PDB file of C-alpha atoms and ligand atoms in Angstrom:
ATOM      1  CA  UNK A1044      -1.818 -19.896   6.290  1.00 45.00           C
ATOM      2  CA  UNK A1045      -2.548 -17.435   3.670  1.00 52.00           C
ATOM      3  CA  UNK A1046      -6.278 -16.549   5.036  1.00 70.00           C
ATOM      4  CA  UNK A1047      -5.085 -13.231   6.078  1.00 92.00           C
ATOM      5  CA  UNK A1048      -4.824 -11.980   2.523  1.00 96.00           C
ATOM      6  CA  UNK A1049      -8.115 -11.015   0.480  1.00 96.00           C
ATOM      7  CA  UNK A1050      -8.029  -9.537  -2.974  1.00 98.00           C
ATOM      8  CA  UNK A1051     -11.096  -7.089  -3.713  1.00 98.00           C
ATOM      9  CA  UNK A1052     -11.261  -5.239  -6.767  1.00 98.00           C
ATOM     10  CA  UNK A1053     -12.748  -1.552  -5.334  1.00 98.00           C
ATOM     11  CA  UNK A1054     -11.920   2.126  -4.406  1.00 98.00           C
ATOM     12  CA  UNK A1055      -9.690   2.267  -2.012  1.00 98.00           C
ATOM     13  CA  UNK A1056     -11.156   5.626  -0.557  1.00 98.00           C
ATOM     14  CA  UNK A1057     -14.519   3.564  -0.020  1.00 98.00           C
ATOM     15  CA  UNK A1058     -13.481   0.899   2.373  1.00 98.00           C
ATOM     16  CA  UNK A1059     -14.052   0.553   5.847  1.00 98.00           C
ATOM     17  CA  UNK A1060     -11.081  -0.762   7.289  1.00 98.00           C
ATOM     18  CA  UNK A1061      -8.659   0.363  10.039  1.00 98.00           C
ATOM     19  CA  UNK A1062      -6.138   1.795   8.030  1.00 98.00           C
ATOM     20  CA  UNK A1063      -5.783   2.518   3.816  1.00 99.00           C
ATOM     21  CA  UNK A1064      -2.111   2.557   2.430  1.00 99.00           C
ATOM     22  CA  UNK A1065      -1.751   5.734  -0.180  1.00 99.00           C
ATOM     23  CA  UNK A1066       0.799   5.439  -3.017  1.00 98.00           C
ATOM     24  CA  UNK A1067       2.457   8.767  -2.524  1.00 98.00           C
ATOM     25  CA  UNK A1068       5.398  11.178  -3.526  1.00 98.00           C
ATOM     26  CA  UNK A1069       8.587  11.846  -0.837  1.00 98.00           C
ATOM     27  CA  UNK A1070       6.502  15.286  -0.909  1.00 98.00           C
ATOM     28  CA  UNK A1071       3.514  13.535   1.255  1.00 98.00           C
ATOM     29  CA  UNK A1072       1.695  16.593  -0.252  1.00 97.00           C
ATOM     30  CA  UNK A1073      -0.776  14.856  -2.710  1.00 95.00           C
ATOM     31  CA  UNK A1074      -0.565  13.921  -6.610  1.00 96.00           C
ATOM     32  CA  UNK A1075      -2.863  12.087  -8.720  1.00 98.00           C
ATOM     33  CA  UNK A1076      -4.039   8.289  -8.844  1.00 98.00           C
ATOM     34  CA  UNK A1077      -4.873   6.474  -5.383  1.00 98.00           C
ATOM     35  CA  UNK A1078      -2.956   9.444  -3.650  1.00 98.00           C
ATOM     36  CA  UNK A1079      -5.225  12.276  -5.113  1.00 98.00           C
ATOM     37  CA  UNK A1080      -7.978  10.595  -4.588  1.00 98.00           C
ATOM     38  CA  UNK A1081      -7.046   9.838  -0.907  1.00 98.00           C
ATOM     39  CA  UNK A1082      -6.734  13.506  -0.440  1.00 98.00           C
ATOM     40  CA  UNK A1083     -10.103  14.499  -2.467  1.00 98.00           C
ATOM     41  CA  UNK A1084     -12.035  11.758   0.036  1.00 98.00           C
ATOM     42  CA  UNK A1085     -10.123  12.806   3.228  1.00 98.00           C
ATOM     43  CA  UNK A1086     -10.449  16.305   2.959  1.00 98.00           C
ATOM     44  CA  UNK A1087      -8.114  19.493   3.409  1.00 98.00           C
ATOM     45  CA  UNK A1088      -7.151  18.134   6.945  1.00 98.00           C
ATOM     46  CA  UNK A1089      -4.901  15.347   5.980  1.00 98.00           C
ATOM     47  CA  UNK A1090      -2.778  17.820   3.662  1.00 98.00           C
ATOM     48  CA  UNK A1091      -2.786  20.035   7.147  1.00 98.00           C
ATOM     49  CA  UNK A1092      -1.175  16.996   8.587  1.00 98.00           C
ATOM     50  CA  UNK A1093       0.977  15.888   5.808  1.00 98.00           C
ATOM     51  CA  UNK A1094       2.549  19.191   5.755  1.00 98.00           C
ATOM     52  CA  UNK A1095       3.626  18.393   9.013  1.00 98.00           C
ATOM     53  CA  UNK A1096       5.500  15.317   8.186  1.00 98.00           C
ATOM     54  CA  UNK A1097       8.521  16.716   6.000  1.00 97.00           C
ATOM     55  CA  UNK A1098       8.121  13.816   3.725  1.00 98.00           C
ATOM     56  CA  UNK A1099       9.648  10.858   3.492  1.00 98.00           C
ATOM     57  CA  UNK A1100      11.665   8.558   1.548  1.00 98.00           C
ATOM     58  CA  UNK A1101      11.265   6.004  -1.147  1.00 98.00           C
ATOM     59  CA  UNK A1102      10.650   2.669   0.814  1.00 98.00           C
ATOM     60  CA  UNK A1103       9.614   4.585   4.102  1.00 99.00           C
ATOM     61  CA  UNK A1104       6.275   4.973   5.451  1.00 99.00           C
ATOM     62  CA  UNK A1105       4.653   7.304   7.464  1.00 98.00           C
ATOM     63  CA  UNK A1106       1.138   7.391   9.448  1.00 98.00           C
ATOM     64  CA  UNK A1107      -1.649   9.979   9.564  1.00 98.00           C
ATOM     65  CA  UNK A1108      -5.583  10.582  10.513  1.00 98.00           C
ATOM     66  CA  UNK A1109      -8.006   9.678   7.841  1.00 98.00           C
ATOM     67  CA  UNK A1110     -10.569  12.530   8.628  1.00 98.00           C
ATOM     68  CA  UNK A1111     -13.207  12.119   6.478  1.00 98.00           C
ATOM     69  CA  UNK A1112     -12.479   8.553   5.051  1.00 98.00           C
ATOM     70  CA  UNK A1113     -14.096   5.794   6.814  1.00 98.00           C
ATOM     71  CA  UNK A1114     -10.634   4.169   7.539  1.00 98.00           C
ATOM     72  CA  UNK A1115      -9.083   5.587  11.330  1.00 98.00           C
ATOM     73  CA  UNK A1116      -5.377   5.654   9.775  1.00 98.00           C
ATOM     74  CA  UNK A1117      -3.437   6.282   6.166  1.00 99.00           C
ATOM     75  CA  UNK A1118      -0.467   4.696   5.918  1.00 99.00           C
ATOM     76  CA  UNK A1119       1.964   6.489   3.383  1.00 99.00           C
ATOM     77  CA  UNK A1120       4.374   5.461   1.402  1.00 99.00           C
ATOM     78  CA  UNK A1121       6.654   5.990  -1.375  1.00 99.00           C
ATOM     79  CA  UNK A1122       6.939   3.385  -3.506  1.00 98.00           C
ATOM     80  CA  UNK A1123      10.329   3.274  -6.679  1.00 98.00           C
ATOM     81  CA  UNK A1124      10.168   4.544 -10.310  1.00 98.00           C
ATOM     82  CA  UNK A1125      10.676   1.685 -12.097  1.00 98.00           C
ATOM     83  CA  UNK A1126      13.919   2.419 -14.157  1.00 98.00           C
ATOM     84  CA  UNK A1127      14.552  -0.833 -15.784  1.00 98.00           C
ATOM     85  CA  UNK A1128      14.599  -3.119 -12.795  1.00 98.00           C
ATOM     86  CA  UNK A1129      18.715  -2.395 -11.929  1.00 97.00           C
ATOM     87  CA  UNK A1130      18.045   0.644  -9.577  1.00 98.00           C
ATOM     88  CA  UNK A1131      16.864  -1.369  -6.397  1.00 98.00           C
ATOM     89  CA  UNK A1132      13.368  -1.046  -7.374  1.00 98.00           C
ATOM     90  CA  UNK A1133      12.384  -5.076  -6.285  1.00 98.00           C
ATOM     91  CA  UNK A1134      13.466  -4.305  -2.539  1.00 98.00           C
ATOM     92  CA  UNK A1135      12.575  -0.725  -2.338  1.00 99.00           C
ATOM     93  CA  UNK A1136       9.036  -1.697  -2.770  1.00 99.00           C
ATOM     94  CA  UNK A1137       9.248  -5.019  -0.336  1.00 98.00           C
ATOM     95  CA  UNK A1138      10.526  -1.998   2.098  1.00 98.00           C
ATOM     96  CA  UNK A1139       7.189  -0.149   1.352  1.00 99.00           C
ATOM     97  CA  UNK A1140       5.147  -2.903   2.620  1.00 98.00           C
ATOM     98  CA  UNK A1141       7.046  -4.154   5.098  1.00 98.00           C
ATOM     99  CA  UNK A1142       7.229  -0.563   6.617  1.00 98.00           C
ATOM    100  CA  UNK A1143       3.578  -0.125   6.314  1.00 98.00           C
ATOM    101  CA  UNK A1144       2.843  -3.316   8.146  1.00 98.00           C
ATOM    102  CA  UNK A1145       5.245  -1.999  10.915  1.00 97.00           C
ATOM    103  CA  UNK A1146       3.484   1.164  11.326  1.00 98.00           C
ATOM    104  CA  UNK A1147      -0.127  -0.985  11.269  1.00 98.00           C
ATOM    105  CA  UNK A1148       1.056  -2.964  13.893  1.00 96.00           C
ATOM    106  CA  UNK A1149       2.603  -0.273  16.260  1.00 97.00           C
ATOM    107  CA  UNK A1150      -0.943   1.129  15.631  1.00 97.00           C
ATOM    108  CA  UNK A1151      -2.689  -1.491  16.776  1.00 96.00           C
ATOM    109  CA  UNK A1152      -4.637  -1.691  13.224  1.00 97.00           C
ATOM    110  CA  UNK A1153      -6.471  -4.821  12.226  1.00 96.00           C
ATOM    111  CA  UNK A1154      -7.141  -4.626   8.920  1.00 98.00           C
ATOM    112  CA  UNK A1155      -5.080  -3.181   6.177  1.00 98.00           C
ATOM    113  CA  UNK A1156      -5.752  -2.184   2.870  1.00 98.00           C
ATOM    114  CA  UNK A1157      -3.029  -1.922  -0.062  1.00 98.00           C
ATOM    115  CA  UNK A1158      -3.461  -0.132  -3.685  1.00 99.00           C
ATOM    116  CA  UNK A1159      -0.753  -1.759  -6.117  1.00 98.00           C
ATOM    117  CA  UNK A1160       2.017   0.620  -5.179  1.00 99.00           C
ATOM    118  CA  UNK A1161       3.938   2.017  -7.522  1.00 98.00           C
ATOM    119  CA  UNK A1162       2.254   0.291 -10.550  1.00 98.00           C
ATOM    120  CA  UNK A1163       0.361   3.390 -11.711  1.00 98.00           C
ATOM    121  CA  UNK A1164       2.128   6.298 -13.063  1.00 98.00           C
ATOM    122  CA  UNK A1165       5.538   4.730 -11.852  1.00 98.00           C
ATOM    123  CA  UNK A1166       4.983   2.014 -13.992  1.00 98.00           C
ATOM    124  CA  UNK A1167       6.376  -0.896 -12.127  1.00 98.00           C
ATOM    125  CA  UNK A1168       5.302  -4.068 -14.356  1.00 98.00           C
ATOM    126  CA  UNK A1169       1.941  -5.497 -12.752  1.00 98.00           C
ATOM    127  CA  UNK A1170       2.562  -8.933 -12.287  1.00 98.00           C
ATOM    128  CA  UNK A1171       5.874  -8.512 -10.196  1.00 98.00           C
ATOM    129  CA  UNK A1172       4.617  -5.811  -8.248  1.00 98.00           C
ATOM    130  CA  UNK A1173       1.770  -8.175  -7.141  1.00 98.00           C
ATOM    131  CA  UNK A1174       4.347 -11.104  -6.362  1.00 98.00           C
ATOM    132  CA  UNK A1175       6.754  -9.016  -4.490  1.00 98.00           C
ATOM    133  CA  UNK A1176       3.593  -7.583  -2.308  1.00 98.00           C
ATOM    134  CA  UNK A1177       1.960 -10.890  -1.392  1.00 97.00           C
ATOM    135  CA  UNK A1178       5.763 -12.599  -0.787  1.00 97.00           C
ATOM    136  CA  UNK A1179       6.276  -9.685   1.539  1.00 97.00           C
ATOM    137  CA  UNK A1180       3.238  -9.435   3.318  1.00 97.00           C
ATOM    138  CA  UNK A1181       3.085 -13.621   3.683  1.00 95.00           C
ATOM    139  CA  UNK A1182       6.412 -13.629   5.031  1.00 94.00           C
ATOM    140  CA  UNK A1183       5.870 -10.410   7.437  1.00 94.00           C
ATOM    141  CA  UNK A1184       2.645 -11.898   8.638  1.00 91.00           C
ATOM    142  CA  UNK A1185       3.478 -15.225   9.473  1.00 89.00           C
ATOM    143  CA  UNK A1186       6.530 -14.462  11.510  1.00 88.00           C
ATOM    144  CA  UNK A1187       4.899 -11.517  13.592  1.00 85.00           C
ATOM    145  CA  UNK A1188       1.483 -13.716  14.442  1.00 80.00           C
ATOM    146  CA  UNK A1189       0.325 -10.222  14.512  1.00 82.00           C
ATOM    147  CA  UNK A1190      -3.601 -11.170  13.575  1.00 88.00           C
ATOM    148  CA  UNK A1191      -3.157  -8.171  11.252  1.00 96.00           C
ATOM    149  CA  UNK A1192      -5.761  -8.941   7.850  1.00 97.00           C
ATOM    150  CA  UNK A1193      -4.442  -7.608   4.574  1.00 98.00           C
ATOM    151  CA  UNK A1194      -6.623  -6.594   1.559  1.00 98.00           C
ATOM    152  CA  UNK A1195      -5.192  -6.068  -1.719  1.00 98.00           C
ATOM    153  CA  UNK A1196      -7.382  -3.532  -3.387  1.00 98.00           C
ATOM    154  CA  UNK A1197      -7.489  -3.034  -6.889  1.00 98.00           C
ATOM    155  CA  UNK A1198      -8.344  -0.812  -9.004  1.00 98.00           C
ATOM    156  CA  UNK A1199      -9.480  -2.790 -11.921  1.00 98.00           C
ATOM    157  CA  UNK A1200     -10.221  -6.252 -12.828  1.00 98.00           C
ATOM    158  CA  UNK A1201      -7.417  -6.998 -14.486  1.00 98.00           C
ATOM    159  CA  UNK A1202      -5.402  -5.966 -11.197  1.00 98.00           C
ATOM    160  CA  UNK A1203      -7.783  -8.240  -9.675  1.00 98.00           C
ATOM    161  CA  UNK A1204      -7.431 -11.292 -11.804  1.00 98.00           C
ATOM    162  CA  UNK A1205      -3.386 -10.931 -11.741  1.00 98.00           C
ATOM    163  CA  UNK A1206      -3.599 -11.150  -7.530  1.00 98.00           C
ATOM    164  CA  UNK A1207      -5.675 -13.873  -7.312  1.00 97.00           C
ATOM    165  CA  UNK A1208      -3.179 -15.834  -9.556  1.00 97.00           C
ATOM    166  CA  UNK A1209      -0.060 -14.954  -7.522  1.00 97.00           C
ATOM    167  CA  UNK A1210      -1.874 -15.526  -4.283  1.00 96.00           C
ATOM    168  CA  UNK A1211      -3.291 -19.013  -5.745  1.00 94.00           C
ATOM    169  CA  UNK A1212       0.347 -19.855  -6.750  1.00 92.00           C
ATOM    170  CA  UNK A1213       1.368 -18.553  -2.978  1.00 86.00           C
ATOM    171  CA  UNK A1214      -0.765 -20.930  -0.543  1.00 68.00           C
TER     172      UNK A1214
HETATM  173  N1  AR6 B 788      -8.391   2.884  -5.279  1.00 63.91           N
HETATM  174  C1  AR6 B 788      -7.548   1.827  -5.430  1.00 63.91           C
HETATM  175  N2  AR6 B 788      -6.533   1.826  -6.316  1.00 63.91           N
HETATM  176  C2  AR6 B 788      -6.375   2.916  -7.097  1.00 63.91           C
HETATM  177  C3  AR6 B 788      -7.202   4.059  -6.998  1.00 63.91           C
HETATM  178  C4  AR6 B 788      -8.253   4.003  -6.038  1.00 63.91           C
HETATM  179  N3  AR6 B 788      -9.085   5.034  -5.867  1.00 63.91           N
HETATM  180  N4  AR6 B 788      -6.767   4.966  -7.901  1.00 63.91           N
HETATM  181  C5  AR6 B 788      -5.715   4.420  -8.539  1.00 63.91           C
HETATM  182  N5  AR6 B 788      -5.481   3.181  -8.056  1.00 63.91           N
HETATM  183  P1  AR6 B 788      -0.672   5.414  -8.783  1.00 63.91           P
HETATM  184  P2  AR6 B 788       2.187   5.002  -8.174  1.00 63.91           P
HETATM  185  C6  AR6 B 788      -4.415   2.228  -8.416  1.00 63.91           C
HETATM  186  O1  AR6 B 788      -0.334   6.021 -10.101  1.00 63.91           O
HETATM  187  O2  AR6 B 788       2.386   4.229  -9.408  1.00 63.91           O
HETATM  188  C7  AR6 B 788       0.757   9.926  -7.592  1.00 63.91           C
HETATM  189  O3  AR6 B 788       0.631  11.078  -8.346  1.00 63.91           O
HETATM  190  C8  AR6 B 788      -3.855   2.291  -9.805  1.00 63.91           C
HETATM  191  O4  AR6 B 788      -4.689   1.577 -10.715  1.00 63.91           O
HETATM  192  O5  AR6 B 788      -1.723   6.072  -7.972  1.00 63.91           O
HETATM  193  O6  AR6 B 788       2.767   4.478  -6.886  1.00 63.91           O
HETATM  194  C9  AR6 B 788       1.633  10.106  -6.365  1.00 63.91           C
HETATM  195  O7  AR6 B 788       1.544  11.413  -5.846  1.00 63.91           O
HETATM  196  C10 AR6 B 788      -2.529   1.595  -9.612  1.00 63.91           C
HETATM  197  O8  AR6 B 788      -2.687   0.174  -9.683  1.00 63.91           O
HETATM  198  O9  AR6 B 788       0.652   5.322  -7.827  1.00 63.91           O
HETATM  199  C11 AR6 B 788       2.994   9.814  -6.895  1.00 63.91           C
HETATM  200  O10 AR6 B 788       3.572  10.947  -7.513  1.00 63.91           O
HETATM  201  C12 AR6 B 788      -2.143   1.945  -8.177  1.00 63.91           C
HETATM  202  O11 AR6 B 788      -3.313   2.504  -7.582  1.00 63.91           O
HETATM  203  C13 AR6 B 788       2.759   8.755  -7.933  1.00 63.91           C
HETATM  204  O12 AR6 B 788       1.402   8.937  -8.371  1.00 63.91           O
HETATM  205  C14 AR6 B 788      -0.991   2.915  -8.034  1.00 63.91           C
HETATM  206  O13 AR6 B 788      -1.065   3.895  -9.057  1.00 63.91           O
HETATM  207  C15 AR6 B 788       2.880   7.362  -7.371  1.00 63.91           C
HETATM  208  O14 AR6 B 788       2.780   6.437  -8.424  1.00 63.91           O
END
């Protein structure tokens, strides 16, 4: 059931996939981490496009070109601060990637790939970031039959090591 979820340890920016989810601000205008990088890699046409967009909320997505990334689509989204774990953060993020898969299937897309959202600079703890995105995405993916494959790219190893152990404890 769960053989449309891979973990990969890799840059995002690299992959060759239909569409890359970026980590982003309600600004949609760039930052640092996955979403500066995103930006450096796509080129000065996906701010063009982002300025277009008038941003968007925490929990929301929103779809753009990839220019000159080798994905066709960037999904972005806007993941919670973490403030404790009281402010809604748990279900704010389960929005993110529900949203995003949404958006991937009303695009058609394929293949998906996901940074850990908000577990960079907005700190939410690792380990239930990673269970709250493989719950989501199980449970999204096996109701909609949508054929839709999911790749959890991280960053580092130790990302890596921490999503093979939830998905393990998943299937
Ligand atoms: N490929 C894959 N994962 C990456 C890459 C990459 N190239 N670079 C970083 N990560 P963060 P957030 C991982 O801080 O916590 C930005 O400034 C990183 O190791 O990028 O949602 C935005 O503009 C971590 O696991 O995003 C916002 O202001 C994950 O991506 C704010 O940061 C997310 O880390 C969003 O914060």
């Amino acid at each position: 059931m769960q053989n449309f979820m891979t973990v990969l340890q890799a840059d995002i920016t690299t992959l060759n996939v239909d569409a890359i989810v970026n980590a982003a601000n309600r600004s949609l205008l760039g930052g640092g981490g996955v979403d500066g990088a995103i930006h450096r890699a796509a080129g000065s046409e996906l701010l063009a496009e982002c300025l277009l967009l008038d941003g968007c909320e925490t929990g929301a997505a929103k779809i753009t070109g990839a220019y000159q990334l080798p994905a066709k689509y960037v999904i972005h989204t806007v993941g919670p601060v973490w403030q404790g774990g009281q402010h809604n953060e748990a279900a704010l993020l389960a929005a993110c990637y529900q949203n995003c898969l949404q958006l991937a299937m009303q695009h058609a897309v394929k293949s998906v790939a996901f940074p850990g959202i908000s577990t960079g600079v907005y700190h939410f703890p690792k380990r239930q970031a990673a269970e709250i995105a493989v719950t989501t995405v199980n449970n999204y993916l096996s109701a909609q039959q949508s054929g839709i494959q999911v790749l959890f790219c991280c960053f580092s190893a130790e990302d890596a090591r921490i999503y093979q152990s939830v998905l393990a404890l998943t299937i």
